[in-house]
């Protein structure tokens, strides 16, 4: 049973527009949520995180929103750039377990 | 600062053969993870070390997989014998465990193909 779900395997966006990547989770006990970005033939790289006690975290063009009642988080990229084209993984962390649980990823394509 | 280093980058072996992967984490990081990523899936934890102690190996198939982290620094992951279903990318990650820092840094991974 998947605890972290990314239901959209792919997303295509025009350069300059907003990209919204979604993630749902089932366990209300997670302490942190993280987004990782992965280019082909490379390992995932950390992008942005949010604590479970917050509802928004912003870093430049990237903003993560957390809706705890809906067990849903989203990553907004504004404006989207062709270099943002990659696979984005949502991950959740519970301090008592000390492990990241990943979703299956969403492949973002930003077209010039 | 050097990141997490893994070797080899690619490995092709015949089934039933042994294979080993090596990981050098970021200096000072006491937590080390081995993840396996199958095609079209997210990474899944195999084993987590705190210093030299394996604190979570519940997902490690112990009949054929083994891991060690001598002196709490480098780590090796071994498969013996390999099966066709072991074909995947094996990712090593490390983190500095604190109350507020949960970020894990990943290496480039080892892509294993079992034929």
mmCIF file of C-alpha atoms in Angstrom:
data_model
loop_
_atom_site.group_PDB
_atom_site.id
_atom_site.type_symbol
_atom_site.label_atom_id
_atom_site.label_comp_id
_atom_site.label_asym_id
_atom_site.label_seq_id
_atom_site.Cartn_x
_atom_site.Cartn_y
_atom_site.Cartn_z
ATOM 1 C CA UNK A 1 0.000 0.000 0.000
ATOM 2 C CA UNK A 2 1.572 3.244 -1.166
ATOM 3 C CA UNK A 3 1.891 5.873 1.539
ATOM 4 C CA UNK A 4 2.971 8.614 -0.876
ATOM 5 C CA UNK A 5 1.183 8.911 -4.201
ATOM 6 C CA UNK A 6 1.914 10.967 -7.268
ATOM 7 C CA UNK A 7 -0.998 10.211 -9.548
ATOM 8 C CA UNK A 8 0.230 12.112 -12.601
ATOM 9 C CA UNK A 9 3.105 10.288 -14.305
ATOM 10 C CA UNK A 10 3.756 13.243 -16.594
ATOM 11 C CA UNK A 11 3.063 16.950 -17.051
ATOM 12 C CA UNK A 12 3.785 19.240 -19.978
ATOM 13 C CA UNK A 13 3.944 23.019 -19.530
ATOM 14 C CA UNK A 14 4.870 25.964 -21.717
ATOM 15 C CA UNK A 15 7.943 27.972 -20.755
ATOM 16 C CA UNK A 16 7.043 30.946 -18.542
ATOM 17 C CA UNK A 17 3.827 29.383 -17.264
ATOM 18 C CA UNK A 18 3.189 27.785 -13.891
ATOM 19 C CA UNK A 19 3.928 24.108 -13.237
ATOM 20 C CA UNK A 20 1.909 22.437 -10.482
ATOM 21 C CA UNK A 21 2.955 19.003 -9.302
ATOM 22 C CA UNK A 22 0.723 17.170 -6.866
ATOM 23 C CA UNK A 23 1.292 14.606 -4.154
ATOM 24 C CA UNK A 24 -1.059 12.804 -1.772
ATOM 25 C CA UNK A 25 -0.181 10.874 1.362
ATOM 26 C CA UNK A 26 -1.996 8.533 3.691
ATOM 27 C CA UNK A 27 -0.111 8.803 6.995
ATOM 28 C CA UNK A 28 -0.942 11.870 9.077
ATOM 29 C CA UNK A 29 2.117 11.269 11.273
ATOM 30 C CA UNK A 30 4.716 12.405 8.745
ATOM 31 C CA UNK A 31 6.955 15.201 10.090
ATOM 32 C CA UNK A 32 8.390 16.596 6.849
ATOM 33 C CA UNK A 33 7.689 16.517 3.169
ATOM 34 C CA UNK A 34 10.370 16.986 0.554
ATOM 35 C CA UNK A 35 10.602 17.404 -3.181
ATOM 36 C CA UNK A 36 13.495 15.943 -5.129
ATOM 37 C CA UNK A 37 14.376 16.564 -8.745
ATOM 38 C CA UNK A 38 16.041 13.934 -10.894
ATOM 39 C CA UNK A 39 17.731 14.261 -14.259
ATOM 40 C CA UNK A 40 18.444 11.134 -16.344
ATOM 41 C CA UNK A 41 21.492 9.143 -15.201
ATOM 42 C CA UNK A 42 21.826 11.246 -12.048
ATOM 43 C CA UNK A 43 20.744 10.760 -8.465
ATOM 44 C CA UNK A 44 17.837 12.750 -7.017
ATOM 45 C CA UNK A 45 18.750 16.229 -5.775
ATOM 46 C CA UNK A 46 16.952 18.011 -2.985
ATOM 47 C CA UNK A 47 14.733 20.881 -4.082
ATOM 48 C CA UNK A 48 12.575 22.118 -1.227
ATOM 49 C CA UNK A 49 10.942 20.833 1.951
ATOM 50 C CA UNK A 50 8.136 21.729 4.319
ATOM 51 C CA UNK A 51 7.521 20.879 7.938
ATOM 52 C CA UNK A 52 4.170 19.358 8.846
ATOM 53 C CA UNK A 53 3.486 22.351 11.089
ATOM 54 C CA UNK A 54 3.590 24.797 8.195
ATOM 55 C CA UNK A 55 1.348 25.250 5.191
ATOM 56 C CA UNK A 56 3.690 27.021 2.803
ATOM 57 C CA UNK A 57 7.376 27.270 2.060
ATOM 58 C CA UNK A 58 8.882 29.371 -0.689
ATOM 59 C CA UNK A 59 12.338 29.355 -2.251
ATOM 60 C CA UNK A 60 12.773 31.502 -5.335
ATOM 61 C CA UNK A 61 10.645 30.116 -8.144
ATOM 62 C CA UNK A 62 9.606 27.108 -6.067
ATOM 63 C CA UNK A 63 6.772 27.049 -3.546
ATOM 64 C CA UNK A 64 5.413 24.039 -1.718
ATOM 65 C CA UNK A 65 1.922 24.101 -0.231
ATOM 66 C CA UNK A 66 0.726 21.643 2.394
ATOM 67 C CA UNK A 67 -2.952 20.911 3.081
ATOM 68 C CA UNK A 68 -2.947 18.624 6.097
ATOM 69 C CA UNK A 69 -6.708 18.122 6.239
ATOM 70 C CA UNK A 70 -6.653 16.831 2.661
ATOM 71 C CA UNK A 71 -3.307 15.040 3.111
ATOM 72 C CA UNK A 72 -2.147 16.782 -0.008
ATOM 73 C CA UNK A 73 0.860 18.822 -1.020
ATOM 74 C CA UNK A 74 1.802 20.553 -4.214
ATOM 75 C CA UNK A 75 4.905 22.064 -5.755
ATOM 76 C CA UNK A 76 4.508 25.230 -7.778
ATOM 77 C CA UNK A 77 7.208 26.373 -10.184
ATOM 78 C CA UNK A 78 6.794 29.913 -11.480
ATOM 79 C CA UNK A 79 7.898 30.761 -14.082
ATOM 80 C CA UNK A 80 8.740 27.368 -15.541
ATOM 81 C CA UNK A 81 11.981 27.065 -17.516
ATOM 82 C CA UNK A 82 13.174 24.391 -19.961
ATOM 83 C CA UNK A 83 15.912 23.467 -17.470
ATOM 84 C CA UNK A 84 13.196 22.440 -15.018
ATOM 85 C CA UNK A 85 12.397 19.450 -17.241
ATOM 86 C CA UNK A 86 13.072 16.440 -15.024
ATOM 87 C CA UNK A 87 11.345 13.839 -12.892
ATOM 88 C CA UNK A 88 10.070 15.243 -9.602
ATOM 89 C CA UNK A 89 9.692 12.994 -6.600
ATOM 90 C CA UNK A 90 7.599 13.768 -3.564
ATOM 91 C CA UNK A 91 8.923 12.207 -0.350
ATOM 92 C CA UNK A 92 7.682 12.046 3.220
ATOM 93 C CA UNK A 93 9.656 11.660 6.413
ATOM 94 C CA UNK A 94 8.710 10.475 9.863
ATOM 95 C CA UNK A 95 11.378 11.266 12.432
ATOM 96 C CA UNK A 96 10.669 8.122 14.453
ATOM 97 C CA UNK A 97 11.366 5.980 11.365
ATOM 98 C CA UNK A 98 14.235 8.047 9.988
ATOM 99 C CA UNK A 99 13.454 7.081 6.405
ATOM 100 C CA UNK A 100 12.257 8.893 3.303
ATOM 101 C CA UNK A 101 9.238 7.333 1.575
ATOM 102 C CA UNK A 102 9.002 8.324 -2.059
ATOM 103 C CA UNK A 103 6.215 8.614 -4.568
ATOM 104 C CA UNK A 104 6.614 7.218 -8.091
ATOM 105 C CA UNK A 105 7.520 10.577 -9.560
ATOM 106 C CA UNK A 106 6.087 12.966 -12.142
ATOM 107 C CA UNK A 107 7.974 13.719 -15.328
ATOM 108 C CA UNK A 108 7.804 17.446 -16.081
ATOM 109 C CA UNK A 109 8.467 18.699 -19.598
ATOM 110 C CA UNK A 110 8.788 22.455 -20.064
ATOM 111 C CA UNK A 111 8.527 23.385 -23.728
ATOM 112 C CA UNK A 112 10.232 26.521 -25.095
ATOM 113 C CA UNK B 1 32.711 19.817 -0.996
ATOM 114 C CA UNK B 2 32.519 16.367 -2.574
ATOM 115 C CA UNK B 3 29.094 14.792 -2.762
ATOM 116 C CA UNK B 4 28.113 11.173 -2.256
ATOM 117 C CA UNK B 5 30.326 9.021 -4.467
ATOM 118 C CA UNK B 6 29.219 5.661 -5.791
ATOM 119 C CA UNK B 7 30.953 3.096 -7.938
ATOM 120 C CA UNK B 8 30.634 1.562 -10.377
ATOM 121 C CA UNK B 9 28.191 3.682 -12.375
ATOM 122 C CA UNK B 10 27.073 0.739 -14.480
ATOM 123 C CA UNK B 11 27.333 -3.016 -14.056
ATOM 124 C CA UNK B 12 26.152 -5.845 -16.276
ATOM 125 C CA UNK B 13 26.340 -9.374 -14.902
ATOM 126 C CA UNK B 14 24.880 -12.766 -15.624
ATOM 127 C CA UNK B 15 22.305 -14.167 -13.254
ATOM 128 C CA UNK B 16 23.647 -16.188 -10.343
ATOM 129 C CA UNK B 17 26.837 -14.122 -10.295
ATOM 130 C CA UNK B 18 27.797 -11.932 -7.313
ATOM 131 C CA UNK B 19 28.017 -8.149 -7.502
ATOM 132 C CA UNK B 20 29.089 -5.408 -5.099
ATOM 133 C CA UNK B 21 28.453 -1.682 -4.954
ATOM 134 C CA UNK B 22 30.496 0.870 -3.066
ATOM 135 C CA UNK B 23 29.463 4.182 -1.502
ATOM 136 C CA UNK B 24 31.468 7.002 0.061
ATOM 137 C CA UNK B 25 29.116 9.406 1.864
ATOM 138 C CA UNK B 26 29.591 13.114 2.479
ATOM 139 C CA UNK B 27 32.216 13.705 5.131
ATOM 140 C CA UNK B 28 30.674 14.009 8.582
ATOM 141 C CA UNK B 29 27.336 12.484 7.636
ATOM 142 C CA UNK B 30 26.535 9.790 10.154
ATOM 143 C CA UNK B 31 23.421 8.431 8.442
ATOM 144 C CA UNK B 32 23.789 6.361 5.274
ATOM 145 C CA UNK B 33 21.014 4.845 3.184
ATOM 146 C CA UNK B 34 20.875 2.326 0.374
ATOM 147 C CA UNK B 35 17.848 2.652 -1.883
ATOM 148 C CA UNK B 36 16.761 0.634 -4.893
ATOM 149 C CA UNK B 37 14.882 2.289 -7.729
ATOM 150 C CA UNK B 38 13.045 0.127 -10.233
ATOM 151 C CA UNK B 39 12.052 1.520 -13.605
ATOM 152 C CA UNK B 40 9.100 3.903 -13.301
ATOM 153 C CA UNK B 41 9.119 3.780 -9.513
ATOM 154 C CA UNK B 42 10.406 5.934 -6.704
ATOM 155 C CA UNK B 43 13.420 4.891 -4.630
ATOM 156 C CA UNK B 44 12.698 2.294 -1.948
ATOM 157 C CA UNK B 45 14.807 1.872 1.171
ATOM 158 C CA UNK B 46 16.910 -1.260 1.512
ATOM 159 C CA UNK B 47 18.921 -0.409 4.606
ATOM 160 C CA UNK B 48 19.747 2.574 6.814
ATOM 161 C CA UNK B 49 22.876 2.986 8.944
ATOM 162 C CA UNK B 50 23.448 5.285 11.885
ATOM 163 C CA UNK B 51 27.237 5.368 12.048
ATOM 164 C CA UNK B 52 28.244 1.700 11.717
ATOM 165 C CA UNK B 53 24.988 0.274 13.039
ATOM 166 C CA UNK B 54 22.257 -0.959 10.693
ATOM 167 C CA UNK B 55 19.167 0.499 12.351
ATOM 168 C CA UNK B 56 16.638 -0.435 9.672
ATOM 169 C CA UNK B 57 17.196 -3.412 7.376
ATOM 170 C CA UNK B 58 13.618 -4.636 7.333
ATOM 171 C CA UNK B 59 13.353 -4.265 3.534
ATOM 172 C CA UNK B 60 16.680 -5.919 2.729
ATOM 173 C CA UNK B 61 16.258 -9.404 1.175
ATOM 174 C CA UNK B 62 18.685 -11.056 3.525
ATOM 175 C CA UNK B 63 18.866 -14.367 1.683
ATOM 176 C CA UNK B 64 20.898 -12.758 -1.069
ATOM 177 C CA UNK B 65 21.674 -9.173 -0.053
ATOM 178 C CA UNK B 66 24.221 -8.057 2.506
ATOM 179 C CA UNK B 67 25.651 -4.702 3.474
ATOM 180 C CA UNK B 68 28.321 -3.345 5.714
ATOM 181 C CA UNK B 69 29.575 0.022 6.848
ATOM 182 C CA UNK B 70 32.971 -0.394 8.411
ATOM 183 C CA UNK B 71 34.142 2.381 10.743
ATOM 184 C CA UNK B 72 30.915 4.247 10.069
ATOM 185 C CA UNK B 73 32.120 5.795 6.796
ATOM 186 C CA UNK B 74 32.177 3.886 3.479
ATOM 187 C CA UNK B 75 29.623 1.217 2.773
ATOM 188 C CA UNK B 76 29.293 -1.745 0.443
ATOM 189 C CA UNK B 77 26.145 -3.495 -0.732
ATOM 190 C CA UNK B 78 26.454 -7.018 -2.080
ATOM 191 C CA UNK B 79 24.121 -9.325 -3.952
ATOM 192 C CA UNK B 80 24.926 -13.011 -4.162
ATOM 193 C CA UNK B 81 23.614 -14.606 -6.266
ATOM 194 C CA UNK B 82 22.005 -11.978 -8.486
ATOM 195 C CA UNK B 83 18.621 -12.624 -10.074
ATOM 196 C CA UNK B 84 17.012 -11.070 -13.154
ATOM 197 C CA UNK B 85 14.624 -9.109 -10.919
ATOM 198 C CA UNK B 86 17.545 -7.353 -9.227
ATOM 199 C CA UNK B 87 18.045 -5.179 -12.303
ATOM 200 C CA UNK B 88 17.551 -1.637 -11.000
ATOM 201 C CA UNK B 89 19.401 1.517 -10.008
ATOM 202 C CA UNK B 90 20.988 1.270 -6.570
ATOM 203 C CA UNK B 91 21.232 4.643 -4.852
ATOM 204 C CA UNK B 92 23.304 5.565 -1.851
ATOM 205 C CA UNK B 93 22.414 8.628 0.202
ATOM 206 C CA UNK B 94 23.747 10.274 3.336
ATOM 207 C CA UNK B 95 22.479 12.842 5.796
ATOM 208 C CA UNK B 96 23.547 14.691 8.891
ATOM 209 C CA UNK B 97 20.930 13.625 11.347
ATOM 210 C CA UNK B 98 19.708 16.489 13.453
ATOM 211 C CA UNK B 99 16.332 17.470 14.777
ATOM 212 C CA UNK B 100 15.766 19.947 11.991
ATOM 213 C CA UNK B 101 17.700 18.672 8.998
ATOM 214 C CA UNK B 102 16.068 15.820 7.157
ATOM 215 C CA UNK B 103 17.684 16.412 3.786
ATOM 216 C CA UNK B 104 19.398 13.391 2.310
ATOM 217 C CA UNK B 105 21.999 13.804 -0.438
ATOM 218 C CA UNK B 106 22.090 11.146 -3.119
ATOM 219 C CA UNK B 107 24.887 9.742 -5.199
ATOM 220 C CA UNK B 108 24.544 9.196 -8.933
ATOM 221 C CA UNK B 109 23.598 5.577 -8.446
ATOM 222 C CA UNK B 110 24.755 2.265 -9.890
ATOM 223 C CA UNK B 111 22.654 0.890 -12.720
ATOM 224 C CA UNK B 112 22.667 -2.890 -12.468
ATOM 225 C CA UNK B 113 21.579 -5.066 -15.359
ATOM 226 C CA UNK B 114 21.274 -8.790 -14.744
ATOM 227 C CA UNK B 115 21.118 -10.873 -17.932
#
